[in-house]
């Protein structure tokens, strides 16, 4: 701000004195930060994104800290203290002054957690009672009470209406625990594919299922210890992976040959059975380290109800029974040997996933659906009661997410495009690597061993 004013005044003076060269130079300097960010955004998008996040968070933190003294006075969050002052004639007198309650601010680009020390004479309930006023004063769209230590009250003030604001997918590839959106409180929604569970995503047409799956799967691009495989009647979602040619026989695209799709599930069951045998022989109870030869298998079944219909149309109930039983086995037995099933559909009713299988999908996402019944089926009666009246009105990308150990919350998925997804997946192709596009530049953590080392390093 100060920078802009100084430059503006200097440019004006130069203009008045007809120093045209200086005017041009000053204009360039003025544009410099923007230009630098543009170039940096092209050269190092991830670092640039991190910088932007840090910068926005810093701005929010500074604004909150600046507002606090006045706010604490207006809302009576602090205490009166006295100071002795000496007048010219040597007489001492006590002067009253205001000491705002001590506050720590931890900001992100969308919110700030204010941890307030309860001042003398007040209780934590007094401060909580003023939470809404504090939020209103700071211009927050919502305020939530969050856990804090004794003698402290922590309030999360949210400055961005997350559900109404789409954010671009950061296009981080080579990530096995991608962030795919934000909870309504601004917290990241992260799905860790290493968690031994399966995931189901449902939503009506144009509710944002495909866009969400681009983020869920695109992040896995470039990982040599992950295989994205499965059955995709549309051919759009798995097509880019099929083009890589890494796992022929484990991907079926299109509806021309649904027998082939059933074969793919059959091969996957064989791989799973082989792993179970090896697991028994090794005496371990689960496989949790994955390699190029033994990758984490992400088995996608796009448009499950449609795929089942196509199977039945082509091969009758017998072929459908084979399809169902193989998918059912992958879901029931795969989690402990590194199989993760991702099913997508407009409505995952009892006909497409039976009740026994459903309990294995402890990661579930529902985008816009026409009835609360869909929420009850995939999540729980409680979730249906909470969100049933609004689930038909969610805009594309808005929905509820249930993750293991994290309960159910409203969220908004990050926005991606098919071009972005295809480009991300292509990155992992050996052909691109030969053309001099090193995957490692875009995907620093290509193997889970690296992630484990990162985690260990971070903890040390
Ligand atoms: N997270 C999102 N934020 C904003 N707009 C979105 C989001 N997800 C989807 N959309 C919009 O909705 C359209 C339909 O999304 P899509 O994923 O194709 O739906 P579906 O696969 O459920 O039919 C997209 O073209 C996009 O314009
Ligand atoms: Mg779609």
Short mmCIF file of C-alpha atoms and ligand atoms in Angstrom, two decimals:
data_model
loop_
_atom_site.label_atom_id
_atom_site.label_comp_id
_atom_site.label_asym_id
_atom_site.label_seq_id
_atom_site.Cartn_x
_atom_site.Cartn_y
_atom_site.Cartn_z
CA UNK A 1 0.00 0.00 0.00
CA UNK A 2 2.69 2.48 1.10
CA UNK A 3 4.78 1.20 -1.79
CA UNK A 4 2.00 2.01 -4.27
CA UNK A 5 1.49 5.54 -2.92
CA UNK A 6 5.24 6.35 -2.98
CA UNK A 7 5.54 5.06 -6.53
CA UNK A 8 2.40 6.90 -7.60
CA UNK A 9 3.63 10.23 -6.22
CA UNK A 10 7.08 9.70 -7.79
CA UNK A 11 5.47 8.90 -11.15
CA UNK A 12 3.31 12.04 -10.93
CA UNK A 13 6.33 14.23 -10.18
CA UNK A 14 8.23 12.64 -13.07
CA UNK A 15 5.27 13.21 -15.35
CA UNK A 16 5.01 16.89 -14.33
CA UNK A 17 8.72 17.41 -14.98
CA UNK A 18 8.43 15.55 -18.30
CA UNK A 19 10.93 12.87 -17.24
CA UNK A 20 9.35 10.29 -19.55
CA UNK A 21 12.10 7.72 -19.06
CA UNK A 22 11.53 7.87 -15.31
CA UNK A 23 7.78 7.46 -15.80
CA UNK A 24 8.35 4.30 -17.85
CA UNK A 25 10.83 2.94 -15.31
CA UNK A 26 8.52 3.65 -12.37
CA UNK A 27 5.61 1.99 -14.15
CA UNK A 28 7.75 -1.11 -14.72
CA UNK A 29 8.76 -1.20 -11.06
CA UNK A 30 5.12 -0.80 -10.11
CA UNK A 31 4.16 -3.77 -12.28
CA UNK A 32 7.15 -5.80 -11.11
CA UNK A 33 5.57 -7.76 -8.20
CA UNK A 34 2.69 -8.82 -10.44
CA UNK A 35 5.06 -9.84 -13.23
CA UNK A 36 7.28 -11.78 -10.84
CA UNK A 37 4.24 -13.67 -9.52
CA UNK A 38 3.08 -14.42 -13.08
CA UNK A 39 6.45 -15.87 -14.04
CA UNK A 40 6.82 -17.71 -10.72
CA UNK A 41 3.34 -19.17 -11.22
CA UNK A 42 4.52 -20.72 -14.46
CA UNK A 43 7.90 -21.90 -13.22
CA UNK A 44 7.01 -23.17 -9.76
CA UNK A 45 3.21 -23.37 -9.38
CA UNK A 46 3.26 -25.29 -6.09
CA UNK A 47 5.68 -22.96 -4.35
CA UNK A 48 3.76 -20.01 -5.72
CA UNK A 49 0.51 -21.41 -4.38
CA UNK A 50 2.13 -21.95 -0.97
CA UNK A 51 3.36 -18.36 -0.99
CA UNK A 52 -0.09 -17.05 -1.86
CA UNK A 53 -1.63 -19.08 0.95
CA UNK A 54 0.95 -17.73 3.41
CA UNK A 55 0.47 -14.17 2.20
CA UNK A 56 -3.32 -14.22 2.48
CA UNK A 57 -3.16 -15.81 5.92
CA UNK A 58 -0.72 -13.13 7.04
CA UNK A 59 -3.05 -10.39 5.83
CA UNK A 60 -5.95 -11.85 7.78
CA UNK A 61 -3.85 -12.29 10.93
CA UNK A 62 -2.63 -8.69 10.76
CA UNK A 63 -6.13 -7.31 10.25
CA UNK A 64 -7.44 -9.28 13.24
CA UNK A 65 -4.56 -8.18 15.49
CA UNK A 66 -5.07 -4.56 14.44
CA UNK A 67 -8.80 -4.69 15.21
CA UNK A 68 -8.41 -6.43 18.56
CA UNK A 69 -7.69 -3.50 20.93
CA UNK A 70 -10.72 -1.50 19.76
CA UNK A 71 -12.91 -4.58 19.56
CA UNK A 72 -11.95 -5.74 23.05
CA UNK A 73 -12.81 -2.30 24.43
CA UNK A 74 -16.17 -2.16 22.66
CA UNK A 75 -17.15 -5.66 23.79
CA UNK A 76 -15.61 -5.35 27.21
CA UNK A 77 -13.12 -8.18 26.69
CA UNK A 78 -10.25 -7.14 28.86
CA UNK A 79 -9.69 -5.33 32.07
CA UNK A 80 -9.09 -1.85 33.43
CA UNK A 81 -5.62 -1.32 34.87
CA UNK A 82 -4.10 1.68 36.60
CA UNK A 83 -0.90 3.47 36.00
CA UNK A 84 0.69 6.03 38.31
CA UNK A 85 1.68 9.27 36.61
CA UNK A 86 3.71 12.09 38.04
CA UNK A 87 2.49 15.61 37.30
CA UNK A 88 4.82 18.64 36.86
CA UNK A 89 4.27 19.69 40.44
CA UNK A 90 5.40 16.26 41.68
CA UNK A 91 1.91 15.07 42.62
CA UNK A 92 1.23 11.42 41.78
CA UNK A 93 -2.12 10.28 40.51
CA UNK A 94 -3.58 7.05 39.18
CA UNK A 95 -4.72 6.93 35.57
CA UNK A 96 -7.04 4.30 34.22
CA UNK A 97 -6.15 2.44 31.04
CA UNK A 98 -7.56 -0.48 29.09
CA UNK A 99 -5.73 -3.81 28.78
CA UNK A 100 -7.28 -5.96 26.04
CA UNK A 101 -7.58 -9.69 26.76
CA UNK A 102 -4.50 -11.50 25.49
CA UNK A 103 -5.12 -13.09 22.09
CA UNK A 104 -3.17 -15.40 19.76
CA UNK A 105 -4.17 -15.42 16.11
CA UNK A 106 -3.65 -18.42 13.84
CA UNK A 107 -4.88 -17.54 10.37
CA UNK A 108 -5.36 -19.34 7.07
CA UNK A 109 -6.53 -17.75 3.80
CA UNK A 110 -10.14 -18.39 4.79
CA UNK A 111 -10.29 -18.24 8.56
CA UNK A 112 -8.57 -17.26 11.78
CA UNK A 113 -8.60 -19.01 15.11
CA UNK A 114 -8.53 -16.49 17.94
CA UNK A 115 -7.31 -18.05 21.18
CA UNK A 116 -8.35 -15.64 23.89
CA UNK A 117 -7.07 -15.76 27.47
CA UNK A 118 -10.06 -15.25 29.75
CA UNK A 119 -9.42 -11.95 31.53
CA UNK A 120 -9.92 -11.48 35.25
CA UNK A 121 -13.52 -10.91 36.22
CA UNK A 122 -14.91 -12.79 33.19
CA UNK A 123 -15.68 -16.45 32.59
CA UNK A 124 -15.21 -18.43 29.40
CA UNK A 125 -19.01 -18.47 29.06
CA UNK A 126 -18.97 -14.64 29.00
CA UNK A 127 -16.58 -14.70 26.06
CA UNK A 128 -18.49 -17.43 24.23
CA UNK A 129 -21.67 -15.38 24.63
CA UNK A 130 -19.94 -12.61 22.67
CA UNK A 131 -18.62 -14.91 19.92
CA UNK A 132 -21.14 -13.71 17.35
CA UNK A 133 -20.42 -10.08 18.12
CA UNK A 134 -16.67 -10.69 17.76
CA UNK A 135 -17.30 -12.38 14.41
CA UNK A 136 -19.56 -9.57 13.21
CA UNK A 137 -16.99 -7.00 14.23
CA UNK A 138 -14.27 -8.77 12.26
CA UNK A 139 -16.50 -9.30 9.22
CA UNK A 140 -16.64 -13.10 9.57
CA UNK A 141 -19.40 -15.07 7.85
CA UNK A 142 -19.48 -17.61 10.70
CA UNK A 143 -17.93 -18.24 14.11
CA UNK A 144 -17.40 -21.63 15.76
CA UNK A 145 -16.21 -22.50 19.21
CA UNK A 146 -13.19 -24.82 19.02
CA UNK A 147 -11.45 -26.71 21.84
CA UNK A 148 -8.84 -24.80 23.82
CA UNK A 149 -6.84 -25.28 27.01
CA UNK A 150 -7.95 -24.23 30.51
CA UNK A 151 -8.42 -20.51 30.96
CA UNK A 152 -8.64 -20.06 27.20
CA UNK A 153 -11.45 -19.72 24.67
CA UNK A 154 -10.76 -20.42 21.00
CA UNK A 155 -13.05 -19.08 18.30
CA UNK A 156 -12.73 -19.93 14.65
CA UNK A 157 -13.85 -16.95 12.57
CA UNK A 158 -14.55 -17.87 8.96
CA UNK A 159 -14.11 -15.12 6.41
CA UNK A 160 -15.03 -16.92 3.23
CA UNK A 161 -18.36 -18.60 2.57
CA UNK A 162 -16.68 -21.80 1.48
CA UNK A 163 -19.82 -23.48 0.16
CA UNK A 164 -20.50 -20.54 -2.15
CA UNK A 165 -16.95 -20.17 -3.43
CA UNK A 166 -15.23 -22.61 -5.76
CA UNK A 167 -11.50 -22.95 -5.39
CA UNK A 168 -9.25 -24.23 -8.13
CA UNK A 169 -7.76 -27.67 -7.59
CA UNK A 170 -4.05 -27.05 -6.90
CA UNK A 171 -3.17 -29.77 -9.44
CA UNK A 172 -0.69 -31.34 -7.05
CA UNK A 173 0.19 -34.72 -8.54
CA UNK A 174 2.10 -37.62 -7.04
CA UNK A 175 0.11 -37.21 -3.83
CA UNK A 176 -1.46 -40.24 -2.18
CA UNK A 177 -3.47 -38.21 0.36
CA UNK A 178 -4.88 -35.44 -1.83
CA UNK A 179 -6.85 -32.46 -0.61
CA UNK A 180 -9.95 -32.43 -2.82
CA UNK A 181 -11.98 -29.62 -1.28
CA UNK A 182 -12.78 -27.67 1.86
CA UNK A 183 -15.16 -28.26 4.70
CA UNK A 184 -17.56 -25.40 5.35
CA UNK A 185 -15.30 -24.26 8.18
CA UNK A 186 -12.43 -23.89 5.71
CA UNK A 187 -10.63 -27.04 6.85
CA UNK A 188 -9.13 -29.23 4.11
CA UNK A 189 -11.02 -32.32 2.97
CA UNK A 190 -8.29 -34.86 2.45
CA UNK A 191 -8.76 -38.44 1.34
CA UNK A 192 -5.85 -40.67 2.22
CA UNK A 193 -5.87 -43.57 -0.21
CA UNK A 194 -3.67 -45.53 2.19
CA UNK A 195 -6.55 -45.76 4.67
CA UNK A 196 -7.83 -49.33 4.35
CA UNK A 197 -11.37 -48.51 3.26
CA UNK A 198 -13.37 -48.01 0.08
CA UNK A 199 -15.05 -44.89 -1.19
CA UNK A 200 -18.48 -44.27 -2.69
CA UNK A 201 -19.51 -41.07 -4.45
CA UNK A 202 -23.11 -40.36 -5.45
CA UNK A 203 -24.90 -37.39 -6.98
CA UNK A 204 -27.39 -36.55 -9.73
CA UNK A 205 -26.28 -35.62 -13.23
CA UNK A 206 -24.16 -32.45 -13.23
CA UNK A 207 -23.77 -32.46 -9.45
CA UNK A 208 -19.97 -32.51 -9.79
CA UNK A 209 -19.09 -36.21 -9.51
CA UNK A 210 -16.71 -36.24 -12.45
CA UNK A 211 -14.95 -33.05 -11.40
CA UNK A 212 -14.46 -34.50 -7.91
CA UNK A 213 -13.10 -37.77 -9.27
CA UNK A 214 -10.58 -35.87 -11.42
CA UNK A 215 -9.11 -34.44 -8.21
CA UNK A 216 -9.31 -37.75 -6.34
CA UNK A 217 -7.56 -39.70 -9.11
CA UNK A 218 -5.52 -37.01 -10.87
CA UNK A 219 -3.51 -36.53 -7.68
CA UNK A 220 -2.33 -40.12 -7.99
CA UNK A 221 -0.70 -39.42 -11.34
CA UNK A 222 3.01 -40.01 -11.36
CA UNK A 223 2.97 -42.47 -8.48
CA UNK A 224 4.65 -45.63 -9.53
CA UNK A 225 3.37 -47.44 -6.44
CA UNK A 226 -0.31 -46.80 -7.30
CA UNK A 227 -2.36 -48.40 -10.07
CA UNK A 228 -5.58 -46.72 -11.13
CA UNK A 229 -7.64 -49.44 -12.82
CA UNK A 230 -11.24 -50.68 -13.12
CA UNK A 231 -14.37 -50.39 -15.19
CA UNK A 232 -15.63 -47.21 -16.86
CA UNK A 233 -18.59 -47.35 -19.26
CA UNK A 234 -18.11 -43.69 -20.25
CA UNK A 235 -14.39 -44.19 -20.90
CA UNK A 236 -13.67 -40.61 -19.86
CA UNK A 237 -12.42 -41.20 -16.34
CA UNK A 238 -10.18 -44.21 -16.93
CA UNK A 239 -9.35 -43.46 -20.59
CA UNK A 240 -6.25 -41.39 -19.75
CA UNK A 241 -4.95 -44.21 -17.51
CA UNK A 242 -5.63 -46.78 -20.20
CA UNK A 243 -3.64 -44.67 -22.66
CA UNK A 244 -0.63 -44.94 -20.37
CA UNK A 245 -0.63 -48.68 -21.08
CA UNK A 246 0.74 -49.52 -17.65
CA UNK A 247 -1.87 -52.09 -16.64
CA UNK A 248 -3.36 -53.71 -19.73
CA UNK A 249 -6.07 -56.17 -18.77
CA UNK A 250 -6.96 -54.27 -15.61
CA UNK A 251 -8.90 -51.44 -17.27
CA UNK A 252 -12.11 -51.74 -19.29
CA UNK A 253 -13.51 -48.63 -20.98
CA UNK A 254 -16.74 -48.27 -22.94
CA UNK A 255 -19.86 -50.42 -23.11
CA UNK A 256 -19.10 -52.41 -26.26
CA UNK A 257 -17.79 -55.42 -24.36
CA UNK A 258 -19.16 -55.77 -20.86
CA UNK A 259 -17.88 -59.35 -20.75
CA UNK A 260 -14.42 -57.75 -20.90
CA UNK A 261 -15.38 -55.56 -17.95
CA UNK A 262 -16.32 -58.63 -15.92
CA UNK A 263 -12.98 -60.20 -16.92
CA UNK A 264 -11.17 -57.13 -15.59
CA UNK A 265 -12.87 -57.54 -12.21
CA UNK A 266 -11.97 -61.24 -12.38
CA UNK A 267 -8.28 -60.44 -12.94
CA UNK A 268 -8.36 -58.01 -10.06
CA UNK A 269 -9.86 -60.69 -7.82
CA UNK A 270 -7.02 -63.02 -8.89
CA UNK A 271 -4.43 -60.39 -7.97
CA UNK A 272 -6.20 -59.93 -4.64
CA UNK A 273 -6.33 -63.68 -3.93
CA UNK A 274 -2.63 -63.96 -4.71
CA UNK A 275 -1.91 -61.15 -2.25
CA UNK A 276 -4.04 -62.78 0.43
CA UNK A 277 -2.06 -66.02 -0.01
CA UNK A 278 1.23 -64.16 0.28
CA UNK A 279 -0.03 -62.28 3.29
CA UNK A 280 -0.95 -65.52 5.06
CA UNK A 281 2.45 -67.01 4.24
CA UNK A 282 4.22 -63.93 5.57
CA UNK A 283 2.33 -63.99 8.86
CA UNK A 284 1.46 -60.29 8.66
CA UNK A 285 -2.15 -59.11 8.98
CA UNK A 286 -2.18 -56.46 6.28
CA UNK A 287 -0.17 -55.05 3.39
CA UNK A 288 0.62 -51.38 3.90
CA UNK A 289 3.83 -50.82 1.97
CA UNK A 290 3.37 -50.57 -1.77
CA UNK A 291 5.91 -50.79 -4.56
CA UNK A 292 6.12 -50.66 -8.33
CA UNK A 293 5.63 -54.42 -8.47
CA UNK A 294 2.97 -54.50 -5.78
CA UNK A 295 1.12 -51.22 -6.15
CA UNK A 296 -1.84 -49.90 -4.22
CA UNK A 297 -4.75 -50.89 -6.46
CA UNK A 298 -7.35 -48.16 -6.84
CA UNK A 299 -10.25 -49.96 -8.52
CA UNK A 300 -12.69 -47.48 -10.04
CA UNK A 301 -16.21 -48.45 -11.04
CA UNK A 302 -17.66 -45.41 -12.80
CA UNK A 303 -21.44 -45.14 -13.09
CA UNK A 304 -22.03 -48.42 -11.22
CA UNK A 305 -25.81 -48.66 -11.81
CA UNK A 306 -25.31 -48.00 -15.55
CA UNK A 307 -22.45 -50.49 -15.77
CA UNK A 308 -24.63 -53.17 -14.14
CA UNK A 309 -27.46 -52.45 -16.57
CA UNK A 310 -25.09 -52.78 -19.53
CA UNK A 311 -23.71 -56.06 -18.16
CA UNK A 312 -27.23 -57.43 -17.78
CA UNK A 313 -28.28 -56.28 -21.26
CA UNK A 314 -25.30 -58.04 -22.83
CA UNK A 315 -24.85 -61.14 -20.73
CA UNK A 316 -28.08 -61.58 -18.80
CA UNK A 317 -28.45 -62.28 -15.12
CA UNK A 318 -25.62 -64.82 -15.15
CA UNK A 319 -23.01 -62.27 -16.23
CA UNK A 320 -24.49 -59.73 -13.83
CA UNK A 321 -24.17 -62.22 -10.98
CA UNK A 322 -20.48 -62.69 -11.88
CA UNK A 323 -19.96 -58.91 -11.97
CA UNK A 324 -21.66 -58.43 -8.60
CA UNK A 325 -19.89 -61.28 -6.90
CA UNK A 326 -16.44 -60.17 -8.08
CA UNK A 327 -17.02 -56.55 -7.10
CA UNK A 328 -18.48 -57.76 -3.79
CA UNK A 329 -15.35 -59.81 -3.09
CA UNK A 330 -13.01 -56.90 -3.89
CA UNK A 331 -15.01 -54.75 -1.48
CA UNK A 332 -15.25 -57.36 1.27
CA UNK A 333 -11.71 -58.75 1.16
CA UNK A 334 -9.54 -56.20 -0.63
CA UNK A 335 -8.94 -53.46 1.94
CA UNK A 336 -6.32 -55.32 3.96
CA UNK A 337 -4.30 -56.29 0.88
CA UNK A 338 -4.08 -52.88 -0.75
CA UNK A 339 -7.27 -52.78 -2.84
CA UNK A 340 -9.30 -49.57 -2.66
CA UNK A 341 -12.60 -49.52 -4.52
CA UNK A 342 -14.06 -46.21 -5.71
CA UNK A 343 -17.64 -46.52 -6.93
CA UNK A 344 -19.54 -43.67 -8.53
CA UNK A 345 -23.20 -43.42 -9.39
CA UNK A 346 -26.18 -41.11 -9.48
CA UNK A 347 -27.75 -43.00 -6.64
CA UNK A 348 -26.12 -45.94 -4.93
CA UNK A 349 -29.30 -47.75 -3.97
CA UNK A 350 -29.57 -51.18 -2.39
CA UNK A 351 -29.88 -52.68 -5.88
CA UNK A 352 -26.39 -51.57 -6.89
CA UNK A 353 -24.52 -52.09 -3.61
CA UNK A 354 -25.98 -54.60 -1.21
CA UNK A 355 -26.27 -53.76 2.45
CA UNK A 356 -23.37 -55.99 3.50
CA UNK A 357 -20.98 -54.31 1.07
CA UNK A 358 -22.13 -50.85 1.98
CA UNK A 359 -20.68 -51.03 5.49
CA UNK A 360 -17.21 -51.37 3.88
CA UNK A 361 -17.50 -47.92 2.33
CA UNK A 362 -16.54 -45.85 5.34
CA UNK A 363 -15.53 -43.01 3.02
CA UNK A 364 -18.65 -41.63 1.34
CA UNK A 365 -19.54 -38.48 -0.49
CA UNK A 366 -22.99 -37.32 -1.55
CA UNK A 367 -23.36 -34.37 -3.90
CA UNK A 368 -26.78 -33.05 -4.97
CA UNK A 369 -29.41 -35.82 -4.83
CA UNK A 370 -33.19 -35.58 -5.16
CA UNK A 371 -34.08 -37.29 -1.91
CA UNK A 372 -32.84 -37.75 1.63
CA UNK A 373 -33.25 -41.48 1.08
CA UNK A 374 -29.95 -41.47 -0.84
CA UNK A 375 -28.24 -39.92 2.20
CA UNK A 376 -29.76 -42.50 4.50
CA UNK A 377 -28.57 -45.37 2.31
CA UNK A 378 -24.97 -44.26 1.90
CA UNK A 379 -24.33 -42.40 5.15
CA UNK A 380 -26.82 -42.86 8.00
CA UNK A 381 -30.35 -41.96 9.11
CA UNK A 382 -28.79 -39.23 11.22
CA UNK A 383 -27.07 -37.64 8.21
CA UNK A 384 -30.34 -37.88 6.27
CA UNK A 385 -32.14 -36.04 9.07
CA UNK A 386 -29.50 -33.31 9.20
CA UNK A 387 -29.13 -32.61 5.50
CA UNK A 388 -32.24 -34.13 3.92
CA UNK A 389 -34.09 -30.86 3.45
CA UNK A 390 -31.23 -29.15 1.58
CA UNK A 391 -29.58 -31.97 -0.41
CA UNK A 392 -31.69 -31.26 -3.49
CA UNK A 393 -30.49 -27.64 -3.67
CA UNK A 394 -26.71 -28.06 -3.49
CA UNK A 395 -24.88 -26.40 -6.35
CA UNK A 396 -22.30 -28.40 -8.34
CA UNK A 397 -19.44 -29.52 -6.12
CA UNK A 398 -21.31 -28.93 -2.84
CA UNK A 399 -22.24 -31.91 -0.70
CA UNK A 400 -21.48 -33.88 2.43
CA UNK A 401 -18.42 -35.99 3.08
CA UNK A 402 -18.03 -38.79 5.60
CA UNK A 403 -14.46 -39.87 6.23
CA UNK A 404 -13.22 -42.56 8.61
CA UNK A 405 -12.77 -41.05 12.05
CA UNK A 406 -13.86 -37.59 10.92
CA UNK A 407 -17.67 -37.76 10.99
CA UNK A 408 -19.84 -36.11 8.34
CA UNK A 409 -19.67 -32.48 7.28
CA UNK A 410 -20.70 -30.16 4.47
CA UNK A 411 -17.97 -29.38 1.98
CA UNK A 412 -17.20 -27.94 -1.39
CA UNK A 413 -15.05 -29.85 -3.87
CA UNK A 414 -12.23 -28.07 -5.65
CA UNK A 415 -12.84 -27.24 -9.29
CA UNK A 416 -10.85 -29.07 -11.94
CA UNK A 417 -11.30 -29.55 -15.65
CA UNK A 418 -10.99 -32.63 -17.80
CA UNK A 419 -8.03 -31.07 -19.65
CA UNK A 420 -6.24 -30.55 -16.35
CA UNK A 421 -6.95 -34.14 -15.32
CA UNK A 422 -5.77 -35.57 -18.63
CA UNK A 423 -2.61 -33.48 -18.51
CA UNK A 424 -1.92 -34.62 -14.94
CA UNK A 425 -2.30 -38.29 -15.82
CA UNK A 426 -0.20 -37.93 -18.97
CA UNK A 427 2.62 -36.61 -16.80
CA UNK A 428 3.21 -40.10 -15.54
CA UNK A 429 3.66 -41.49 -19.04
CA UNK A 430 7.11 -42.84 -19.89
CA UNK A 431 6.83 -41.06 -23.27
CA UNK A 432 6.66 -37.69 -21.56
CA UNK A 433 9.52 -38.64 -19.32
CA UNK A 434 11.57 -39.37 -22.47
CA UNK A 435 10.62 -36.00 -23.91
CA UNK A 436 12.39 -34.47 -20.97
CA UNK A 437 9.51 -33.84 -18.64
CA UNK A 438 10.83 -35.38 -15.44
CA UNK A 439 7.90 -36.56 -13.37
CA UNK A 440 9.88 -35.93 -10.22
CA UNK A 441 9.70 -32.18 -10.81
CA UNK A 442 5.96 -32.31 -10.50
CA UNK A 443 5.75 -35.24 -8.12
CA UNK A 444 8.38 -35.15 -5.43
CA UNK A 445 6.85 -38.06 -3.53
CA UNK A 446 6.50 -40.85 -6.00
CA UNK A 447 6.71 -43.72 -3.62
CA UNK A 448 5.11 -44.21 -0.28
CA UNK A 449 8.47 -45.03 1.21
CA UNK A 450 9.29 -41.34 0.56
CA UNK A 451 6.11 -40.26 2.31
CA UNK A 452 6.98 -42.43 5.28
CA UNK A 453 10.43 -40.89 5.39
CA UNK A 454 8.89 -37.42 5.10
CA UNK A 455 6.59 -38.21 7.99
CA UNK A 456 9.48 -39.52 10.06
CA UNK A 457 11.56 -36.45 9.18
CA UNK A 458 8.69 -34.16 10.11
CA UNK A 459 8.25 -35.90 13.44
CA UNK A 460 11.96 -35.79 14.28
N1 LIG B 1 -16.53 -28.13 -7.33
C1 LIG B 1 -17.15 -27.43 -8.28
N2 LIG B 1 -17.22 -26.09 -8.21
C2 LIG B 1 -17.86 -25.38 -9.17
N3 LIG B 1 -18.45 -25.91 -10.24
C3 LIG B 1 -18.43 -27.23 -10.39
C4 LIG B 1 -17.80 -28.07 -9.40
N4 LIG B 1 -17.94 -29.35 -9.80
C5 LIG B 1 -18.65 -29.31 -10.95
N5 LIG B 1 -18.94 -28.06 -11.31
C6 LIG B 1 -19.68 -27.64 -12.53
O1 LIG B 1 -20.70 -28.57 -12.79
C7 LIG B 1 -20.56 -29.16 -14.09
C8 LIG B 1 -20.93 -30.62 -14.03
O2 LIG B 1 -19.99 -31.33 -13.25
P1 LIG B 1 -19.69 -32.87 -13.50
O3 LIG B 1 -18.57 -33.24 -12.61
O4 LIG B 1 -19.53 -33.16 -14.93
O5 LIG B 1 -21.04 -33.53 -12.97
P2 LIG B 1 -21.47 -35.05 -12.98
O6 LIG B 1 -20.29 -35.90 -13.30
O7 LIG B 1 -22.01 -35.30 -11.61
O8 LIG B 1 -22.55 -35.16 -14.01
C9 LIG B 1 -19.10 -28.91 -14.45
O9 LIG B 1 -18.94 -28.75 -15.82
C10 LIG B 1 -18.76 -27.63 -13.72
O10 LIG B 1 -19.09 -26.52 -14.51
MG1 LIG B 2 -20.01 -37.34 -14.82
#
